[in-house]
Amino acid sequence: MKPIYLQVILVLFVLFTACDSGEKTKQDTSFTITVNASEPGAIYLDGQYTGYTTPAELKVSEGQYVIGVATQTSHSYLRKELTVNEDTDLMLTTADKPEPKVWKALWVGVHEVTGLSESGQCSSQFSKEELDAGYDFFMWSIENHFEPFSFNTTKWEVERKDINTPIQLHKASNTWFTLEPESIAELLPEVEAGNYDAVFVFWREKDGSCSFKSSYFGLAWTDPLNDPIKTGYITIKFDAGDNIQDNINWYKENDPGVWVHEWLHTVGENYFQDRGERMPEKGGDGLVLHAAEKYQYTYPWMDWYRDFMTGQVKELGSGHTYCGIGPEALLQKSLRESAME
């Protein structure tokens, strides 16, 4: 019987030796990247938020990586591409700040809309001064939301055009009036694929007894590359009241996100998903951007818009993985560039 015992012992020795050898091999191919930056910031690995802030260590296998840091104070994104085949200390500075991707917007101020309201055929009008106030409200959002929420990986070039020709509203019902993209494209033929990433249209909801009140504030078309103009399209139906600036100031103080909200619909429902980005789940109404409460965010949703753009939305049921757009995705290709592919 002794030879049998010896065989068993030999087999066990070989098995344990093989396991130990495998563990050593695994350890030998794991390297540490110690990431630091000139100011504290969130760490990204190949475009995905890691959940870590600087300084921190990342464990990776041998290979090529993109390490990014989104800084907390200056709202900058620093990045470096590196090949890892040994433990590495990485310090990111302002010298590692990439050139921002240019995104182009057309802001359209509509002087007059017409339609068949409950009180009959009528029109509502904005004055030039009121359109100026609306445009300033939009630019305020670009400077305070669009660009800083991207960690300034985007630079918005904005063109403004006002339309003085009265535009007929589309009427689905007495509670649903819309200004359709074909109405704008007919008057502004430059609204076509490749020219703009988004068109923002600002028109007046109510003027005296003429009301086109509808159950929305802003409206966005959510699959732009499958629309005829292949451009993000957003309308803001604004109730100016007695003083448009007072109403704008109220929104700035209480619910400032209308412009960035509607724009995110144009890129956050289909566009970035089609580009392979891991995005949040859909909300109860089937729209991704309306899933804020599902992810435990609260009104007025500004933290949600920020995390949605930065890719820092914690995935449901996960303590350590995140989803959303992210700075690398914003740097890669704009919607108007994709429209020309």
PDB file of N, CA and C in Angstrom, residues 292 296-310 312-313:
ATOM      1  N   ALA A 292     -33.420  60.313 -12.847  1.00  0.00           N
ATOM      2  CA  ALA A 292     -32.694  60.896 -11.712  1.00  0.00           C
ATOM      3  C   ALA A 292     -33.137  60.319 -10.371  1.00  0.00           C
ATOM      4  N   GLN A 296     -31.479  58.168  -6.971  1.00  0.00           N
ATOM      5  CA  GLN A 296     -31.475  58.880  -5.688  1.00  0.00           C
ATOM      6  C   GLN A 296     -31.032  60.330  -5.773  1.00  0.00           C
ATOM      7  N   TYR A 297     -31.242  60.976  -6.928  1.00  0.00           N
ATOM      8  CA  TYR A 297     -30.984  62.410  -7.050  1.00  0.00           C
ATOM      9  C   TYR A 297     -32.284  63.172  -6.805  1.00  0.00           C
ATOM     10  N   THR A 298     -32.157  64.435  -6.439  1.00  0.00           N
ATOM     11  CA  THR A 298     -33.333  65.224  -6.079  1.00  0.00           C
ATOM     12  C   THR A 298     -33.360  66.561  -6.839  1.00  0.00           C
ATOM     13  N   TYR A 299     -34.555  67.147  -6.867  1.00  0.00           N
ATOM     14  CA  TYR A 299     -34.782  68.450  -7.495  1.00  0.00           C
ATOM     15  C   TYR A 299     -33.868  69.505  -6.860  1.00  0.00           C
ATOM     16  N   PRO A 300     -33.317  70.427  -7.624  1.00  0.00           N
ATOM     17  CA  PRO A 300     -33.543  70.699  -9.050  1.00  0.00           C
ATOM     18  C   PRO A 300     -32.613  69.952 -10.006  1.00  0.00           C
ATOM     19  N   TRP A 301     -32.044  68.825  -9.577  1.00  0.00           N
ATOM     20  CA  TRP A 301     -31.360  67.876 -10.455  1.00  0.00           C
ATOM     21  C   TRP A 301     -29.986  68.314 -10.959  1.00  0.00           C
ATOM     22  N   MET A 302     -29.443  69.404 -10.461  1.00  0.00           N
ATOM     23  CA  MET A 302     -28.170  69.877 -11.013  1.00  0.00           C
ATOM     24  C   MET A 302     -27.028  68.880 -10.758  1.00  0.00           C
ATOM     25  N   ASP A 303     -27.027  68.218  -9.595  1.00  0.00           N
ATOM     26  CA  ASP A 303     -26.012  67.192  -9.335  1.00  0.00           C
ATOM     27  C   ASP A 303     -26.143  66.037 -10.325  1.00  0.00           C
ATOM     28  N   TRP A 304     -27.371  65.715 -10.680  1.00  0.00           N
ATOM     29  CA  TRP A 304     -27.633  64.661 -11.662  1.00  0.00           C
ATOM     30  C   TRP A 304     -27.062  65.037 -13.032  1.00  0.00           C
ATOM     31  N   TYR A 305     -27.323  66.254 -13.485  1.00  0.00           N
ATOM     32  CA  TYR A 305     -26.795  66.679 -14.789  1.00  0.00           C
ATOM     33  C   TYR A 305     -25.270  66.644 -14.784  1.00  0.00           C
ATOM     34  N   ARG A 306     -24.675  67.114 -13.688  1.00  0.00           N
ATOM     35  CA  ARG A 306     -23.207  67.123 -13.583  1.00  0.00           C
ATOM     36  C   ARG A 306     -22.650  65.700 -13.636  1.00  0.00           C
ATOM     37  N   ASP A 307     -23.193  64.804 -12.808  1.00  0.00           N
ATOM     38  CA  ASP A 307     -22.673  63.433 -12.770  1.00  0.00           C
ATOM     39  C   ASP A 307     -22.974  62.689 -14.067  1.00  0.00           C
ATOM     40  N   PHE A 308     -24.113  62.994 -14.681  1.00  0.00           N
ATOM     41  CA  PHE A 308     -24.470  62.410 -15.973  1.00  0.00           C
ATOM     42  C   PHE A 308     -23.414  62.765 -17.021  1.00  0.00           C
ATOM     43  N   MET A 309     -22.986  64.027 -17.014  1.00  0.00           N
ATOM     44  CA  MET A 309     -21.984  64.474 -17.979  1.00  0.00           C
ATOM     45  C   MET A 309     -20.593  63.968 -17.644  1.00  0.00           C
ATOM     46  N   THR A 310     -20.258  63.900 -16.358  1.00  0.00           N
ATOM     47  CA  THR A 310     -18.902  63.517 -15.968  1.00  0.00           C
ATOM     48  C   THR A 310     -18.705  62.003 -15.893  1.00  0.00           C
ATOM     49  N   GLN A 312     -20.066  60.075 -13.584  1.00  0.00           N
ATOM     50  CA  GLN A 312     -19.915  59.737 -12.169  1.00  0.00           C
ATOM     51  C   GLN A 312     -21.232  59.312 -11.516  1.00  0.00           C
ATOM     52  N   VAL A 313     -22.159  58.779 -12.315  1.00  0.00           N
ATOM     53  CA  VAL A 313     -23.401  58.231 -11.763  1.00  0.00           C
ATOM     54  C   VAL A 313     -23.119  56.808 -11.299  1.00  0.00           C
TER      55      VAL A 313
END
